[in-house]
Coordinates of C-alpha atoms in Angstrom, one line a residue:
X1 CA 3.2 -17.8 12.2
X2 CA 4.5 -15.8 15.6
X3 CA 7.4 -14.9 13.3
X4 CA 5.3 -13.5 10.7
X5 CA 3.1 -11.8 13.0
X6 CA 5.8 -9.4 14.6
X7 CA 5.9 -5.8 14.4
X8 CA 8.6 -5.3 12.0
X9 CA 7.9 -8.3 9.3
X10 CA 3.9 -6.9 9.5
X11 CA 5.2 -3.6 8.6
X12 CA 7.4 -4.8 6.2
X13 CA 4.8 -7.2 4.5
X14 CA 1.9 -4.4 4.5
X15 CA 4.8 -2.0 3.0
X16 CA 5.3 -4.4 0.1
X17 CA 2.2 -4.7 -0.5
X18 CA 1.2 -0.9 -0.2
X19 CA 4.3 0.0 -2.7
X20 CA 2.3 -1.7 -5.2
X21 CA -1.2 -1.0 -4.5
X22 CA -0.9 2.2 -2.3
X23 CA -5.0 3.1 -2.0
X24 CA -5.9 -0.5 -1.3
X25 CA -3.6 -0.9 2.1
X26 CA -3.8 2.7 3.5
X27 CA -5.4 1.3 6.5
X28 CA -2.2 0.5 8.2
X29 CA -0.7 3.5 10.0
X30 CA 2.8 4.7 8.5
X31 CA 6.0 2.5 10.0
X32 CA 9.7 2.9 10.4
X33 CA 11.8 0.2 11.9
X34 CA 14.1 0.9 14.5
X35 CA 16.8 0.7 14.5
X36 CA 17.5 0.4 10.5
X37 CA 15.3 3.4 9.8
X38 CA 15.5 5.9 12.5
X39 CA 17.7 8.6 10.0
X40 CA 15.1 8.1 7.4
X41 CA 12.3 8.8 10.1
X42 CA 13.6 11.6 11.5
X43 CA 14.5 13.1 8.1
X44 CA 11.1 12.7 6.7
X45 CA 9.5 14.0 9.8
X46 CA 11.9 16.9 9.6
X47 CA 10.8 17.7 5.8
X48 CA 6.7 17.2 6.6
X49 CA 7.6 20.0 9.6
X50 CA 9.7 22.6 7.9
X51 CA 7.2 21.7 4.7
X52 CA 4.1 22.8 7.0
X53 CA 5.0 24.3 10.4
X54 CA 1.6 23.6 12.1
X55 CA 1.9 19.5 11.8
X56 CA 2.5 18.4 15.4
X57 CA 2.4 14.9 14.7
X58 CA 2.2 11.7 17.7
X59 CA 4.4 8.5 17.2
X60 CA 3.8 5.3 19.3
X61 CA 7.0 3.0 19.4
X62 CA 6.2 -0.4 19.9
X63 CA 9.0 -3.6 20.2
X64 CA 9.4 -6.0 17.8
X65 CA 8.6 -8.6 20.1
X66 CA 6.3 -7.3 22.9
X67 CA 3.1 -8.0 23.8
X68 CA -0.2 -7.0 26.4
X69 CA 1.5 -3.8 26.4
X70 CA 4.9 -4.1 27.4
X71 CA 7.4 -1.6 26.2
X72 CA 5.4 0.9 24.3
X73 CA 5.2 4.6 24.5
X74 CA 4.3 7.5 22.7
X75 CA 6.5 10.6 21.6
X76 CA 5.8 14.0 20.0
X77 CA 9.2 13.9 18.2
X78 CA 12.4 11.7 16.9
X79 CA 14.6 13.7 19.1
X80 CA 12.9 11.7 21.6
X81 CA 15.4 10.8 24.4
X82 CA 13.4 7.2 25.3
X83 CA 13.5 6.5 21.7
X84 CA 17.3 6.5 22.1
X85 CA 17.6 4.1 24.5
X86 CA 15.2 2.2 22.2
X87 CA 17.4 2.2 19.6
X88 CA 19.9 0.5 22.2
X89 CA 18.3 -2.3 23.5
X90 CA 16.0 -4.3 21.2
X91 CA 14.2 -3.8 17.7
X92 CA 11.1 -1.7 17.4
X93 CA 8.7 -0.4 15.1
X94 CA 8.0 3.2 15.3
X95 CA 4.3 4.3 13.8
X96 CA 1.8 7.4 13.3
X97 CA -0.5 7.4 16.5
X98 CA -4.3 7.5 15.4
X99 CA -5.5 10.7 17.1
X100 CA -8.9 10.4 16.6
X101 CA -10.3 7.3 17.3
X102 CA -14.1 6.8 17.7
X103 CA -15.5 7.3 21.3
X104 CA -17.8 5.6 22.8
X105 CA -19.0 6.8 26.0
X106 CA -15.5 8.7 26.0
X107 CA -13.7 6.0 26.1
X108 CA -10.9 4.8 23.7
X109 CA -11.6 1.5 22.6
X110 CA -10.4 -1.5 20.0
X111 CA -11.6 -4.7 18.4
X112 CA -10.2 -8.0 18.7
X113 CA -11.8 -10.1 16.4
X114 CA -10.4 -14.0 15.2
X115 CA -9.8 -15.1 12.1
X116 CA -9.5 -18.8 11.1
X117 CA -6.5 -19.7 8.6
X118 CA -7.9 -22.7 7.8
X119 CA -5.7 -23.5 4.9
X120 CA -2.8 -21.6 3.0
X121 CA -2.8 -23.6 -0.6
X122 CA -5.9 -23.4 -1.0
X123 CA -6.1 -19.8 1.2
X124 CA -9.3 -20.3 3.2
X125 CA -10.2 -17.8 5.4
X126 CA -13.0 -17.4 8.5
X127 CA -14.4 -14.4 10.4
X128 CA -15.6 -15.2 14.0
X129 CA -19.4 -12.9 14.1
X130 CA -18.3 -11.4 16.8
X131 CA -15.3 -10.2 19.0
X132 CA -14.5 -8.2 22.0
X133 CA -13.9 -4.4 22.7
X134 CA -11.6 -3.8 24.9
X135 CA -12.3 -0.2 26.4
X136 CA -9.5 2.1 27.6
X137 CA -10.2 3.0 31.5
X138 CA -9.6 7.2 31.4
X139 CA -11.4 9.5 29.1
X140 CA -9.7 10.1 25.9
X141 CA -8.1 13.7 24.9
X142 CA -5.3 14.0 21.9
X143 CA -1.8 13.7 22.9
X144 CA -0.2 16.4 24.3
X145 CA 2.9 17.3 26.7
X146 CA 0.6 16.8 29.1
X147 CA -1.0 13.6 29.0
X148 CA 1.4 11.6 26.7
X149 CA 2.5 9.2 29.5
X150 CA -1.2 7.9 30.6
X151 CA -1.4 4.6 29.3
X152 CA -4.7 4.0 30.3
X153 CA -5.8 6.8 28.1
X154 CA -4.0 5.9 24.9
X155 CA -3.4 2.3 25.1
X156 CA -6.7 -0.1 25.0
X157 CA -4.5 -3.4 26.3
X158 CA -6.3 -5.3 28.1
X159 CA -3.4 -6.5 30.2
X160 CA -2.6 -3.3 31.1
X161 CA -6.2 -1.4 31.8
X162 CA -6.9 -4.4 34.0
X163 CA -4.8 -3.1 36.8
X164 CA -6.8 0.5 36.5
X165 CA -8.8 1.3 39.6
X166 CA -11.6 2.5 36.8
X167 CA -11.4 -0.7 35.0
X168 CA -15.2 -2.3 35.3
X169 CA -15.6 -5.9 35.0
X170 CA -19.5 -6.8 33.7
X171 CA -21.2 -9.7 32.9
X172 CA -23.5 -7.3 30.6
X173 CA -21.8 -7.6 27.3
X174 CA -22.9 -4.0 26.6
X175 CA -21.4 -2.3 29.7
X176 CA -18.3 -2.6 31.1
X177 CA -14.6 -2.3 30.1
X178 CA -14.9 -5.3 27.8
X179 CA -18.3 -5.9 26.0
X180 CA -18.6 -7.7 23.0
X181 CA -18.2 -6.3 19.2
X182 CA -21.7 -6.7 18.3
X183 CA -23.2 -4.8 21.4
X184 CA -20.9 -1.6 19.9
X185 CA -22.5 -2.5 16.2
X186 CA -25.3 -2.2 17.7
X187 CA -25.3 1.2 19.4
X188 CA -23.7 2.4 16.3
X189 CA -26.8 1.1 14.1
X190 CA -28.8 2.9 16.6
X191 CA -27.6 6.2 15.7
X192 CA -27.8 5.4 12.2
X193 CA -24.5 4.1 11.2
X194 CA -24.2 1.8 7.9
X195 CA -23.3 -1.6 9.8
X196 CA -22.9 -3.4 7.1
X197 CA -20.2 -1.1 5.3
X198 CA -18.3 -1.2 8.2
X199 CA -18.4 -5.1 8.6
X200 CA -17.3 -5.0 4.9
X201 CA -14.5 -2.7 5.6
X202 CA -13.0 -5.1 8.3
X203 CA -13.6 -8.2 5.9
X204 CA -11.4 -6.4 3.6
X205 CA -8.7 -5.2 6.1
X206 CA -8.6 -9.3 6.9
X207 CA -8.3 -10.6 3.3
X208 CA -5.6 -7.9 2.5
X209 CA -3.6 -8.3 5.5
X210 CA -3.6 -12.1 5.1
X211 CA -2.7 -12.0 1.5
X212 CA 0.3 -9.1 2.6
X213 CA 1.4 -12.1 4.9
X214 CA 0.9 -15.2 3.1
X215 CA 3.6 -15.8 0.4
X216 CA 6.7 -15.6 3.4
X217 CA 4.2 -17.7 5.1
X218 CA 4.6 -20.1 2.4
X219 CA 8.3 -20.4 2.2
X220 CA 8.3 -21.2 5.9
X221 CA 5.7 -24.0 5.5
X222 CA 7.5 -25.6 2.0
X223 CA 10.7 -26.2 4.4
X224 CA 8.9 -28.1 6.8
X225 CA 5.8 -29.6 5.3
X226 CA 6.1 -32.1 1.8
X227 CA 4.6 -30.9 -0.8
X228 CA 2.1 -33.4 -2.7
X229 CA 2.4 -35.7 0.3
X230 CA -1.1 -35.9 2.6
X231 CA 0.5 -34.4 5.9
X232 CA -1.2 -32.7 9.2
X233 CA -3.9 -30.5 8.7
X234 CA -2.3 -26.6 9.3
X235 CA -4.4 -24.3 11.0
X236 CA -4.0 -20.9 13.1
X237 CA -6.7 -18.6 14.7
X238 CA -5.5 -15.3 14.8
X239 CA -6.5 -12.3 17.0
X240 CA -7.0 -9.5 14.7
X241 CA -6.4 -5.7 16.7
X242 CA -8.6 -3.0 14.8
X243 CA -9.1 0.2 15.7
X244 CA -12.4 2.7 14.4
X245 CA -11.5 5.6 13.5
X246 CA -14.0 8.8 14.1
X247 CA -14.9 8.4 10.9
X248 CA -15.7 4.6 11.2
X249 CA -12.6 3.8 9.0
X250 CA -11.1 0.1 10.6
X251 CA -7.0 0.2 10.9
X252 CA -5.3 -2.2 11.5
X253 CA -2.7 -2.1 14.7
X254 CA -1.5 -5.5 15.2
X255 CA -1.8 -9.5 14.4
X256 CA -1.7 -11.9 17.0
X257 CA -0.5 -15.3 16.4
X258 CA -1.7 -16.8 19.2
X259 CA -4.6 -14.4 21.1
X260 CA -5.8 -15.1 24.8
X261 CA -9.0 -18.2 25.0
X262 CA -8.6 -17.4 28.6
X263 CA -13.0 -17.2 29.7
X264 CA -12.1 -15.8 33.3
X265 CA -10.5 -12.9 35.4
X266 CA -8.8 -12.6 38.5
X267 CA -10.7 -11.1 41.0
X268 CA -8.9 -9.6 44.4
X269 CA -10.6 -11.6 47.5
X270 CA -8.7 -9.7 50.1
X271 CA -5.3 -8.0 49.3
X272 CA -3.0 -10.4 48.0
X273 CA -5.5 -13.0 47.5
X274 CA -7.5 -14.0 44.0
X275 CA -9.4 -15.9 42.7
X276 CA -10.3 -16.8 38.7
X277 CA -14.2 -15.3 38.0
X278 CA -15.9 -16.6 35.2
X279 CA -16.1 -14.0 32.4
X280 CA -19.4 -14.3 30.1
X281 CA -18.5 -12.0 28.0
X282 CA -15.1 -13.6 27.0
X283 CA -16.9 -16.9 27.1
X284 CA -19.8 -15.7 24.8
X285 CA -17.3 -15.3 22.2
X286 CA -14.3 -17.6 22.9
X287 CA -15.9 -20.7 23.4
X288 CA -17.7 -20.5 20.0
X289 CA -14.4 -19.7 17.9
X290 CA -13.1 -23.4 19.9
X291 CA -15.6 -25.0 19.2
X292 CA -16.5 -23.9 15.4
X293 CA -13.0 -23.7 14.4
X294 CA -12.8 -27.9 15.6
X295 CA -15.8 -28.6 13.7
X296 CA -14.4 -27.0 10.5
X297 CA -11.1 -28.6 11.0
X298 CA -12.4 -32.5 11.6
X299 CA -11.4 -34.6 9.4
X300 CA -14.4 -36.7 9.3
X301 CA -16.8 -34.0 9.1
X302 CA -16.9 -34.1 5.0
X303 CA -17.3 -37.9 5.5
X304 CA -19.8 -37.6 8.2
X305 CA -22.3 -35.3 6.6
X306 CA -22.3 -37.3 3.0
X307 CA -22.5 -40.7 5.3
X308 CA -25.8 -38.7 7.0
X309 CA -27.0 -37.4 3.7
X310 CA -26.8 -41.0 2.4
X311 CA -28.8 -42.0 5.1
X312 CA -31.9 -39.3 5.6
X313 CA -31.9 -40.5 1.4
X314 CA -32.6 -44.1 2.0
X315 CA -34.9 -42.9 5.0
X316 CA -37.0 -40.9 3.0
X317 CA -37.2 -43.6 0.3
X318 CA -38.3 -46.3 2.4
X319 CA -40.6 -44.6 4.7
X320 CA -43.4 -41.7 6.1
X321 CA -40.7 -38.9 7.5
X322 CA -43.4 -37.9 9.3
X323 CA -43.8 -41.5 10.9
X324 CA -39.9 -42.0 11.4
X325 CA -40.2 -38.2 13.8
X326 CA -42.8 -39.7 15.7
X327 CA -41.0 -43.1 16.1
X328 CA -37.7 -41.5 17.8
X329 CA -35.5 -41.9 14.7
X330 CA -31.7 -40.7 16.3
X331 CA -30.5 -38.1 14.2
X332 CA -27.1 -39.0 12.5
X333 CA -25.7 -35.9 12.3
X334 CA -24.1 -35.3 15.6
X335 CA -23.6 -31.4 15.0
X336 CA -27.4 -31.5 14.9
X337 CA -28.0 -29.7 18.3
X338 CA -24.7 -27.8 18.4
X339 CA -25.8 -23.9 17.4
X340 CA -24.6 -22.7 13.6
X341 CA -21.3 -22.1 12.8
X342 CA -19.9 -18.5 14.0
X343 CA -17.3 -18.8 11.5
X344 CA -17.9 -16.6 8.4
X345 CA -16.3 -17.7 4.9
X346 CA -14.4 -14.5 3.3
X347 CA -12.2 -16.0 1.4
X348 CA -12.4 -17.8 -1.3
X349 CA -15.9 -16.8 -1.3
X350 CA -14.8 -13.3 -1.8
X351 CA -11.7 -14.7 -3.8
X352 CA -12.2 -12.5 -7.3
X353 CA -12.5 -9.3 -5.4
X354 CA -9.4 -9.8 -4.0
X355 CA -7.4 -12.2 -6.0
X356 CA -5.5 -9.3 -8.7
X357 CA -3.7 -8.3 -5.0
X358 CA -1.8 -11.6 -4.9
X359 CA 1.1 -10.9 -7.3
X360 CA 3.7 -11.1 -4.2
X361 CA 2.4 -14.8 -4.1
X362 CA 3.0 -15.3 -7.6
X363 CA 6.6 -14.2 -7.1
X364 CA 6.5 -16.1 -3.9
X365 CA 6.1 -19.5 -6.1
X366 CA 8.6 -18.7 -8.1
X367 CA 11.0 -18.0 -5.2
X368 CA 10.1 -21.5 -3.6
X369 CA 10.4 -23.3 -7.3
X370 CA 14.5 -22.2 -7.5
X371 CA 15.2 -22.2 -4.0
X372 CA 16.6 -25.9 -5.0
X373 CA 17.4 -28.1 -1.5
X374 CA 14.4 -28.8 0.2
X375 CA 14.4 -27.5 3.5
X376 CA 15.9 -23.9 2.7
X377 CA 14.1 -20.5 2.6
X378 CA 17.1 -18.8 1.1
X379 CA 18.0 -18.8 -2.6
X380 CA 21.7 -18.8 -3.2
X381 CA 23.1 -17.5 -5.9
X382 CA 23.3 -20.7 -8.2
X383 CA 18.9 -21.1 -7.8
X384 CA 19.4 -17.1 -9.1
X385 CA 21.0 -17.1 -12.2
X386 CA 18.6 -20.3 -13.1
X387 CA 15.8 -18.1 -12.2
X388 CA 16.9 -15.3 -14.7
X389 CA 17.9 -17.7 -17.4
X390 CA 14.8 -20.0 -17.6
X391 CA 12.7 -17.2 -17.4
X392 CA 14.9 -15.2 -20.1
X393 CA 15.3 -12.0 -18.4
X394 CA 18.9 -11.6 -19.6
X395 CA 19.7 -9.3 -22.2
X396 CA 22.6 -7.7 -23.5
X397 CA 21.7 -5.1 -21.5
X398 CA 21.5 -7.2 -18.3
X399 CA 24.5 -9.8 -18.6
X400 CA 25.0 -12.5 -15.9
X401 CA 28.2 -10.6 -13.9
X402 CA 25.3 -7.8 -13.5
X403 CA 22.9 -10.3 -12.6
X404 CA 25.4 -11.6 -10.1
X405 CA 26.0 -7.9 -9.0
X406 CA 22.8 -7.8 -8.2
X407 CA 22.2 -10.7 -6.1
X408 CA 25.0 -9.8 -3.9
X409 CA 24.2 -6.4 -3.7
X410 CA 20.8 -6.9 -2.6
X411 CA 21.3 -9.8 -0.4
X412 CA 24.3 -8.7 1.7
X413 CA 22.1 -5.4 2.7
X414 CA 19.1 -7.9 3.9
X415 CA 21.5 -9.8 5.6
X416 CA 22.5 -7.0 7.4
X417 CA 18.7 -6.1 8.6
X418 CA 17.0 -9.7 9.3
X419 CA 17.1 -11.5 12.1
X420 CA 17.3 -14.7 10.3
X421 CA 20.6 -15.8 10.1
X422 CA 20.0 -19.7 9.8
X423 CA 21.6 -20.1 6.6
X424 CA 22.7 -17.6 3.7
X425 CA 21.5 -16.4 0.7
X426 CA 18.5 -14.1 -0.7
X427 CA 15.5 -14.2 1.6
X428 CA 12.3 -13.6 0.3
X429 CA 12.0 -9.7 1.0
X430 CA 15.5 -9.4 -0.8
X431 CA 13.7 -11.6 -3.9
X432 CA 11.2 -9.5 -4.0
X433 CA 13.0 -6.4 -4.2
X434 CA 15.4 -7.6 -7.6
X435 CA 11.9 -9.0 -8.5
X436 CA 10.6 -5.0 -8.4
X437 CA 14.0 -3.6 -10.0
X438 CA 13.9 -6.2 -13.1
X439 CA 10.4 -5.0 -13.4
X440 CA 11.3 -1.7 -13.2
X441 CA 13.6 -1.7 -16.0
X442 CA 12.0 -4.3 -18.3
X443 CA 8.9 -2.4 -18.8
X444 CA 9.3 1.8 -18.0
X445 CA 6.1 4.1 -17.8
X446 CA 3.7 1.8 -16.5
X447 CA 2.7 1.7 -12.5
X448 CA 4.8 -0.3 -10.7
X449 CA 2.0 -3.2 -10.2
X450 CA 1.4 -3.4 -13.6
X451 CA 5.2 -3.7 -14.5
X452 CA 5.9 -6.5 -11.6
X453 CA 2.6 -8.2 -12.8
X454 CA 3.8 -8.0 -16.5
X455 CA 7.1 -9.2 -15.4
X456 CA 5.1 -12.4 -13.4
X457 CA 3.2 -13.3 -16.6
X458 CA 6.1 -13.1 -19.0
X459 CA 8.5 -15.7 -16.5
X460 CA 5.3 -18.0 -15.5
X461 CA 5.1 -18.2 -19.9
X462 CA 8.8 -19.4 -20.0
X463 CA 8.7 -21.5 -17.4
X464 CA 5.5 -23.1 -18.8
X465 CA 7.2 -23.7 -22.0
X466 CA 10.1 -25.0 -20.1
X467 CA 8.1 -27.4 -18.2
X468 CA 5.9 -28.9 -21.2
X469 CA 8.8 -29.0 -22.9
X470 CA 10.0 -31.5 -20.2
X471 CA 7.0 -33.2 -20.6
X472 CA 7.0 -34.2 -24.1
X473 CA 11.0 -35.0 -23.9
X474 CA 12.4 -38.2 -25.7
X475 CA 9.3 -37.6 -28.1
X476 CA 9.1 -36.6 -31.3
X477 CA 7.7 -32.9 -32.8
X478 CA 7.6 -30.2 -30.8
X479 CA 5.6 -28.5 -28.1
X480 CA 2.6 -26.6 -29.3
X481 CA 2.3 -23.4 -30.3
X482 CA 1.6 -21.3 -27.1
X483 CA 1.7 -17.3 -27.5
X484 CA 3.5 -15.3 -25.3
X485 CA 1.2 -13.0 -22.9
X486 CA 0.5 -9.6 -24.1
X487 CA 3.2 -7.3 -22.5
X488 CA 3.5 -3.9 -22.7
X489 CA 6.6 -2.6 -24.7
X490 CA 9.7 -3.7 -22.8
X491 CA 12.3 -1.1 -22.7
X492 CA 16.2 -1.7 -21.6
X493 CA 18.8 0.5 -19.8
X494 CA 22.4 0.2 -18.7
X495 CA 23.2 -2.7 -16.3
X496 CA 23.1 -1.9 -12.4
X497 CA 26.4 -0.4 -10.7
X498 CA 28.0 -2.6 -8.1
X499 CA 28.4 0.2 -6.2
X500 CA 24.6 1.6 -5.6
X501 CA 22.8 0.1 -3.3
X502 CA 20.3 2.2 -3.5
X503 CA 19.5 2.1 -6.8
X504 CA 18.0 -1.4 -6.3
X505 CA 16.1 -0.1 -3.3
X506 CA 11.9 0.5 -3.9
X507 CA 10.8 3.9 -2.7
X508 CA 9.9 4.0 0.7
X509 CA 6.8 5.2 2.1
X510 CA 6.7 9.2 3.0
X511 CA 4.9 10.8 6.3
X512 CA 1.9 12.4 4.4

């Protein structure tokens, strides 16, 4: 989970996911990654500047693998010289800075909010009710030459606003530098914002981020976790960054694998000396995620509430419940005083609005069902060429020696730009991108979502087939008469060119 959670393979899942529905995750901000991408960066920069003259555009770089903080800066420009040493010392991501957050009392501010990943097969997801805002500690003003270096102005870290002399610690949760989500919803309501489209806005950003992350998720869990075997119970709570913008539109800036439960601050006694203060606010919020997220997680608790259920049943059959109250009857159910659940269902209660956005998934499964020794989440090239011949994508316009040419092509370039370098093979990214390229050429003049999602229907047919078919072997007759799914008209061209690497590549995202 930390691994999926880092800058670059965020920015990289979101950017899969955005190539194929481009309106639905718009509420990322633009990335490059350092240093793979800087001459794409700067040249797409370049052509947005000499394209319009009056863009002055803000980037904040941010390190793969920092956190509270550490490491990040802003710049007006590639030509940057901090952004050269950058590209010397450790990976980074280098975004579009949000100039015009909401302001509340003048102040910069974000949301951390925590999300339960209660289960990934089933996907069952939970929304704490509330979260924190954490306030920036100097009053905001767009970026310019001027103020670019004041962190306490641009960046809303905690970790880092904490050591600001104008940093306010409050047990109020509507004052201070950290006050609690719901007392900003409801100053917002006061002035007659729509709270409820922008709770429903955030539920969205959740669900669609998660789905973006889930199907690399799932090749790391299949290596370590047997499949059809009852094993431990898997669960993460994740801290969720979001940021309003002034026109109340969430984005998303980071995920955090494992946010702070820390309830208390330090608070300077005397110079030098601290002490840890209780923080209500932090507590108001944290403790209930702990708590709620253990009492969706028991194993027992199914058990428990039919065993209680069973029980006020045979109560209420035998006697007055009026006369069992008044004689002291112990409640069975020991959640009975505990207060409701702050965890909020989103998914899969809102599973069918979302559920046409999980075709990475789909090719996700497919990846994990060829990736042939358990353990490994890297096909070789063997688990490959069964992949394209049980689903029948060959042709004689794409032989085998251009299917190998592919998966060489491909995976030697993602070789070159993971970090991963346990074993070798095609990783999942590099899947996905011959995934897009056979779809691409299989079935022309339809949007690319369309063409991957025909190209997932027509390989989950064959491999249907394939598996009845194994099903009904030694018998006699035949397997029944399934139809193929109804594909759009499949097109061929010549087979790919050893020698373009490019031409397998997906188009990257432009600066708007």
């Amino acid at each position: 989970m930390t691994e999926m959670v880092r800058k670059i393979t965020l920015s990289r899942a979101v950017r899969i996911m955005r190539n194929l529905f481009p309106e639905e995750y718009n509420f990322y901000p633009r990335s490059w990654i350092l240093p793979d991408e800087f001459q794409l960066f700067a040249a797409q920069v370049q052509m947005v500047k000499d394209g319009d003259p009056s863009w002055k555009p803000t980037f904040i770089v941010k390190p793969d693998g920092g956190c509270q903080g550490d490491g990040i800066y802003l710049i007006k420009d590639p030509s940057d010289i901090r952004l050269a040493g950058t590209l010397q010392s450790r990976p980074a991501v280098v975004q579009e800075y949000i100039c015009k957050p909401l302001l509340i009392d003048k102040l910069k501010f974000d949301i951390r909010l925590y999300v339960l990943l209660k289960s990934l097969d089933p996907l069952e997801i939970y929304i704490a009710k509330d979260g924190l805002s954490r306030f920036c500690t100097e009053p905001y003003q767009e970026p310019n030459s001027r103020n670019l270096h004041h962190v306490f102005m641009h960046l809303t870290n905690y970790s880092l606003n904490v050591h600001s002399s104008n940093f306010i610690h409050s047990d109020n949760a509507s004052t201070g530098s950290k006050r609690t989500f719901s007392s900003i919803l409801c100053r917002l309501s006061s002035k007659g914002v729509d709270i409820k489209k922008v709770w429903s806005d955030i539920i969205s950003l959740v669900i669609k981020t998660v789905i973006a992350l889930t199907p690399e998720l799932k090749v790391f869990y299949q290596s370590d976790i047997p499949t059809g075997r009852p094993g431990p119970t898997c669960f993460q709570i994740l801290g969720f960054d979001i940021l309003l913008m002034k026109n109340l539109k969430p984005m998303l800036l980071e995920v955090n694998a494992n946010p702070s439960m820390r309830i208390e601050h330090e608070h300077e006694l005397s110079p030098g000396v601290f002490e840890n203060v209780p923080s209500l606010v932090d507590e108001e919020v944290k403790v209930a995620v702990i708590r709620d997220t253990l009492r969706l997680m028991d194993p027992l608790r199914k058990k428990r509430e039919s065993q209680s259920q069973q029980l006020e049943k045979a109560s209420v059959e035998k006697e007055d419940p009026l006369d069992s109250e008044l004689a002291g009857v112990p409640d069975t159910n020991p959640e009975a005083q505990l207060p409701s659940i702050c965890l909020k269902q989103v998914f899969p209660k809102y599973a069918k609005q979302f559920n046409y956005l999980r075709l990475v998934d789909r090719m996700a499964n497919l990846f994990i069902r060829f990736l042939g020794i358990k353990g490994t989440m890297k096909l070789g090239p063997t688990g490959f060429r069964t992949f394209i011949r049980n689903c029948r994508l060959s042709s004689s316009s794409l032989s085998m020696a251009a299917v190998d040419i592919l998966y060489i092509d491909i995976t030697r370039r993602w070789s070159s730009m993971t970090l991963d370098q346990r074993d070798s093979g095609m990783c999942l990214q590099a899947f996905i991108e011959a995934f897009f390229f056979l779809a691409q050429r299989k079935f022309k003049m339809l949007p690319l979502h369309e063409q991957v999602a025909s190209l997932i229907d027509l390989c989950e047919y064959h491999l249907s087939l394939l598996d009845e078919k194994r099903l009904v072997c030694g018998r006699s007759g035949t397997v029944g008469g399934r139809s193929p799914p109804h594909l759009p008209h499949q097109d061929t061209c010549p087979p790919p060119c050893a020698n373009g690497a490019d031409k397998f590549s997906h188009p990257r995202p432009t600066v708007p």
